[in-house]
């Protein structure tokens, strides 16, 4: 059983190393990627983009800053000793 395990480990290491080197060579010989914008100028692309309205700032609609918002309900306060501890019984 031991020679089979050793042969399997050597086979996996050899195949992994060959796969890594093959991937490295493939990426090294790959062509350069095409430019993102192409050969057009960037000013003509920017002029074609739609403009959006600015996002209103939080709390800028009223003087108090909380109009339209509901208050967060507070959780009931319980003493810390009422929470049971989890005991696993392990060491």
Coordinates of N, CA, C and O in Angstrom, one line a residue:
X1 N 0.8 -1.2 0.0 CA 0.0 0.0 0.0 C 0.9 1.3 0.0 O 0.5 2.3 -0.6
X2 N 2.0 1.2 0.7 CA 2.9 2.4 0.8 C 3.4 2.8 -0.6 O 3.5 4.0 -0.9
X3 N 3.9 1.8 -1.5 CA 4.4 2.3 -2.8 C 3.3 2.9 -3.6 O 3.6 3.8 -4.4
X4 N 2.1 2.4 -3.5 CA 1.0 3.0 -4.3 C 0.7 4.4 -3.8 O 0.5 5.3 -4.6
X5 N 0.7 4.7 -2.5 CA 0.5 6.0 -2.0 C 1.6 7.0 -2.4 O 1.3 8.1 -2.8
X6 N 2.8 6.5 -2.4 CA 4.0 7.3 -2.8 C 3.9 7.6 -4.3 O 4.1 8.8 -4.7
X7 N 3.5 6.7 -5.1 CA 3.4 6.9 -6.6 C 2.2 7.8 -6.9 O 2.4 8.7 -7.7
X8 N 1.2 7.8 -6.1 CA 0.0 8.7 -6.3 C 0.4 10.1 -5.9 O 0.1 11.0 -6.7
X9 N 1.1 10.3 -4.9 CA 1.6 11.6 -4.5 C 2.5 12.2 -5.5 O 2.5 13.4 -5.8
X10 N 3.5 11.4 -6.0 CA 4.4 11.9 -7.0 C 3.6 12.2 -8.3 O 3.9 13.3 -9.0
X11 N 2.6 11.4 -8.7 CA 1.9 11.7 -9.9 C 1.1 13.0 -9.8 O 1.1 13.8 -10.7
X12 N 0.5 13.2 -8.6 CA -0.3 14.5 -8.4 C 0.6 15.7 -8.4 O 0.3 16.7 -9.0
X13 N 1.8 15.6 -7.8 CA 2.7 16.7 -7.8 C 3.2 17.0 -9.2 O 3.4 18.1 -9.6
X14 N 3.5 15.9 -10.0 CA 4.0 16.1 -11.3 C 3.0 16.7 -12.2 O 3.2 17.7 -13.0
X15 N 1.7 16.3 -12.2 CA 0.7 16.8 -13.0 C 0.4 18.3 -12.6 O 0.1 19.1 -13.4
X16 N 0.4 18.6 -11.3 CA 0.2 20.0 -10.9 C 1.3 20.9 -11.4 O 1.0 22.0 -11.8
X17 N 2.5 20.4 -11.3 CA 3.6 21.3 -11.8 C 3.5 21.5 -13.3 O 3.7 22.6 -13.8
X18 N 3.2 20.4 -14.0 CA 3.1 20.6 -15.5 C 1.9 21.5 -15.8 O 2.0 22.3 -16.8
X19 N 0.8 21.4 -15.1 CA -0.3 22.2 -15.4 C 0.0 23.7 -15.1 O -0.4 24.6 -15.8
X20 N 0.7 23.9 -14.0 CA 1.1 25.3 -13.7 C 2.0 25.9 -14.7 O 1.8 27.0 -15.2
X21 N 3.0 25.1 -15.2 CA 3.9 25.6 -16.2 C 3.2 25.8 -17.5 O 3.5 26.8 -18.3
X22 N 2.3 25.0 -17.9 CA 1.5 25.1 -19.1 C 0.7 26.4 -19.1 O 0.6 27.1 -20.1
X23 N 0.0 26.6 -18.0 CA -0.8 27.8 -17.8 C 0.1 29.1 -17.9 O -0.3 30.1 -18.5
X24 N 1.3 29.0 -17.3 CA 2.2 30.2 -17.3 C 2.6 30.5 -18.8 O 2.6 31.6 -19.2
X25 N 3.0 29.4 -19.5 CA 3.4 29.6 -20.9 C 2.3 30.2 -21.7 O 2.5 31.1 -22.6
X26 N 1.1 29.7 -21.5 CA -0.1 30.1 -22.3 C -0.3 31.6 -22.0 O -0.6 32.4 -23.0
X27 N -0.3 32.0 -20.8 CA -0.5 33.4 -20.5 C 0.6 34.3 -20.9 O 0.4 35.4 -21.3
X28 N 1.8 33.8 -20.9 CA 3.0 34.6 -21.3 C 2.9 34.9 -22.8 O 3.4 35.9 -23.3
X29 N 2.4 33.9 -23.6 CA 2.4 34.1 -25.1 C 1.1 34.6 -25.6 O 0.9 34.8 -26.8
X30 N 0.2 35.0 -24.7 CA -1.1 35.5 -25.1 C -0.9 37.0 -25.6 O 0.0 37.7 -25.2
X31 N -1.8 37.4 -26.5 CA -1.7 38.7 -27.1 C -2.2 39.7 -26.1 O -2.8 39.4 -25.1
X32 N -1.9 41.0 -26.4 CA -2.3 42.1 -25.5 C -3.8 42.3 -25.7 O -4.4 42.1 -26.8
X33 N -4.5 42.7 -24.6 CA -6.0 42.9 -24.7 C -6.3 44.1 -25.5 O -5.5 45.1 -25.6
X34 N -7.5 44.2 -26.1 CA -7.9 45.3 -26.9 C -8.1 46.5 -25.9 O -8.5 46.3 -24.8
X35 N -7.9 47.7 -26.4 CA -8.1 48.9 -25.5 C -9.6 49.0 -25.2 O -10.5 48.6 -25.9
X36 N -9.9 49.5 -24.0 CA -11.2 49.6 -23.5 C -12.1 50.5 -24.3 O -13.3 50.2 -24.6
X37 N -11.7 51.7 -24.6 CA -12.5 52.6 -25.3 C -12.3 52.6 -26.8 O -13.0 53.3 -27.5
X38 N -11.4 51.8 -27.3 CA -11.2 51.7 -28.8 C -10.3 52.9 -29.2 O -9.6 53.5 -28.4
X39 N -10.4 53.2 -30.5 CA -9.6 54.3 -31.0 C -10.3 55.6 -31.0 O -9.8 56.6 -31.5
X40 N -11.5 55.7 -30.5 CA -12.3 57.0 -30.4 C -11.7 57.9 -29.3 O -11.1 57.4 -28.3
X41 N -12.0 59.1 -29.4 CA -11.5 60.0 -28.4 C -12.4 60.0 -27.2 O -13.6 59.7 -27.3
X42 N -11.9 60.3 -26.0 CA -12.7 60.2 -24.8 C -13.7 61.3 -24.6 O -14.7 61.1 -24.0
X43 N -13.5 62.4 -25.3 CA -14.5 63.5 -25.1 C -15.8 63.2 -25.9 O -16.8 63.6 -25.4
X44 N -15.7 62.5 -27.0 CA -17.0 62.2 -27.7 C -17.8 61.1 -26.9 O -19.0 61.1 -26.9
X45 N -17.1 60.2 -26.2 CA -17.8 59.3 -25.4 C -18.4 59.9 -24.1 O -19.5 59.5 -23.7
X46 N -17.7 60.9 -23.5 CA -18.3 61.5 -22.4 C -19.5 62.4 -22.7 O -20.4 62.5 -21.9
X47 N -19.5 63.0 -23.9 CA -20.6 63.8 -24.3 C -21.9 63.0 -24.5 O -23.0 63.5 -24.3
X48 N -21.8 61.7 -24.8 CA -22.9 60.9 -25.1 C -23.5 60.3 -23.8 O -24.7 59.8 -23.9
X49 N -22.9 60.4 -22.7 CA -23.4 59.8 -21.5 C -24.5 60.7 -20.9 O -24.4 62.0 -20.9
X50 N -25.6 60.1 -20.4 CA -26.7 61.0 -19.8 C -26.2 61.5 -18.5 O -25.4 61.0 -17.8
X51 N -26.8 62.7 -18.1 CA -26.5 63.3 -16.8 C -27.7 63.0 -15.8 O -28.8 63.0 -16.2
X52 N -27.3 62.7 -14.6 CA -28.3 62.4 -13.6 C -28.4 63.6 -12.6 O -27.5 64.3 -12.4
X53 N -29.6 63.7 -12.0 CA -29.8 64.7 -11.0 C -29.0 64.3 -9.7 O -28.8 63.1 -9.4
X54 N -28.5 65.3 -9.0 CA -27.7 65.0 -7.8 C -28.5 64.4 -6.7 O -29.7 64.6 -6.6
X55 N -27.9 63.5 -5.9 CA -28.6 62.8 -4.8 C -28.7 63.8 -3.7 O -27.7 64.4 -3.3
X56 N -29.9 63.9 -3.1 CA -30.1 64.9 -2.0 C -29.3 64.3 -0.7 O -29.3 63.1 -0.5
X57 N -28.7 65.2 0.0 CA -28.0 64.8 1.2 C -29.0 64.4 2.3 O -30.1 64.8 2.4
X58 N -28.5 63.5 3.2 CA -29.4 63.0 4.3 C -29.6 64.1 5.2 O -28.7 64.8 5.7
X59 N -30.9 64.4 5.5 CA -31.3 65.4 6.5 C -31.3 66.8 6.0 O -31.5 67.7 6.7
X60 N -31.1 67.0 4.7 CA -31.1 68.4 4.2 C -32.4 68.9 3.8 O -32.6 70.0 3.4
X61 N -33.5 68.1 3.9 CA -34.8 68.5 3.5 C -35.5 69.3 4.5 O -36.5 70.0 4.2
X62 N -35.2 69.2 5.8 CA -35.8 70.0 6.8 C -34.8 70.4 7.9 O -33.7 70.0 7.9
X63 N -35.3 71.3 8.8 CA -34.3 71.8 9.8 C -34.0 70.7 10.8 O -32.9 70.7 11.3
X64 N -34.9 69.8 11.1 CA -34.6 68.8 12.1 C -33.8 67.7 11.6 O -33.1 67.0 12.3
X65 N -33.9 67.5 10.3 CA -33.1 66.4 9.6 C -33.7 65.0 9.7 O -33.1 64.1 9.2
X66 N -34.9 64.9 10.3 CA -35.4 63.6 10.5 C -36.9 63.5 9.9 O -37.7 62.7 10.4
X67 N -37.2 64.3 9.0 CA -38.5 64.3 8.4 C -38.7 63.1 7.6 O -37.9 62.7 6.8
X68 N -39.9 62.4 7.7 CA -40.2 61.2 6.9 C -39.5 60.0 7.4 O -39.7 58.9 6.9
X69 N -38.8 60.0 8.5 CA -38.1 58.8 9.0 C -38.9 58.4 10.3 O -39.3 59.2 11.1
X70 N -39.0 57.1 10.4 CA -39.6 56.6 11.6 C -38.6 56.3 12.6 O -37.5 55.8 12.3
X71 N -38.9 56.5 13.9 CA -37.9 56.2 14.9 C -37.7 54.7 15.1 O -38.6 53.9 14.9
X72 N -36.5 54.3 15.4 CA -36.2 52.9 15.6 C -36.7 52.5 17.0 O -36.4 53.1 18.0
X73 N -37.5 51.5 17.1 CA -38.0 51.1 18.4 C -36.9 50.5 19.2 O -36.1 49.7 18.8
X74 N -36.9 50.9 20.5 CA -35.8 50.4 21.4 C -36.2 49.0 21.9 O -37.3 48.7 22.1
X75 N -35.1 48.1 21.9 CA -35.3 46.8 22.4 C -35.5 46.8 23.9 O -35.0 47.6 24.6
X76 N -36.3 45.9 24.4 CA -36.5 45.8 25.9 C -35.2 45.5 26.6 O -34.4 44.6 26.1
X77 N -34.9 46.3 27.6 CA -33.6 46.1 28.3 C -33.8 44.9 29.3 O -34.8 44.9 30.1
X78 N -32.9 44.0 29.2 CA -33.0 42.8 30.2 C -31.6 42.7 30.8 O -30.6 43.0 30.3
X79 N -31.6 42.3 32.1 CA -30.3 42.2 32.8 C -29.5 41.1 32.2 O -30.0 40.1 31.6
X80 N -28.2 41.3 32.3 CA -27.2 40.3 31.6 C -27.3 38.9 32.2 O -27.0 38.0 31.6
X81 N -27.7 38.8 33.5 CA -27.6 37.5 34.1 C -28.8 36.7 33.7 O -28.9 35.5 34.0
X82 N -29.8 37.2 33.0 CA -31.0 36.4 32.6 C -30.7 35.5 31.4 O -31.4 34.7 31.1
X83 N -29.6 35.8 30.7 CA -29.2 35.0 29.5 C -28.5 33.7 30.0 O -27.5 33.8 30.7
X84 N -29.1 32.6 29.6 CA -28.5 31.3 30.0 C -27.1 31.1 29.3 O -27.0 31.4 28.1
X85 N -26.2 30.5 30.0 CA -24.9 30.2 29.4 C -24.9 28.9 28.7 O -25.7 27.9 29.2
X86 N -24.2 28.7 27.7 CA -24.1 27.5 26.9 C -23.0 26.6 27.5 O -21.9 27.1 27.5
X87 N -23.3 25.4 27.9 CA -22.3 24.5 28.5 C -22.3 23.3 27.6 O -23.3 22.6 27.4
X88 N -21.1 23.0 27.1 CA -20.9 21.8 26.2 C -20.6 20.6 27.0 O -20.8 19.5 26.5
X89 N -20.0 20.7 28.2 CA -19.7 19.5 28.9 C -18.3 18.9 28.5 O -17.9 17.9 29.0
X90 N -17.6 19.6 27.6 CA -16.3 19.1 27.1 C -15.2 19.6 28.0 O -15.5 20.3 29.0
X91 N -14.0 19.3 27.7 CA -12.9 19.7 28.5 C -12.5 21.2 28.3 O -12.7 21.7 27.3

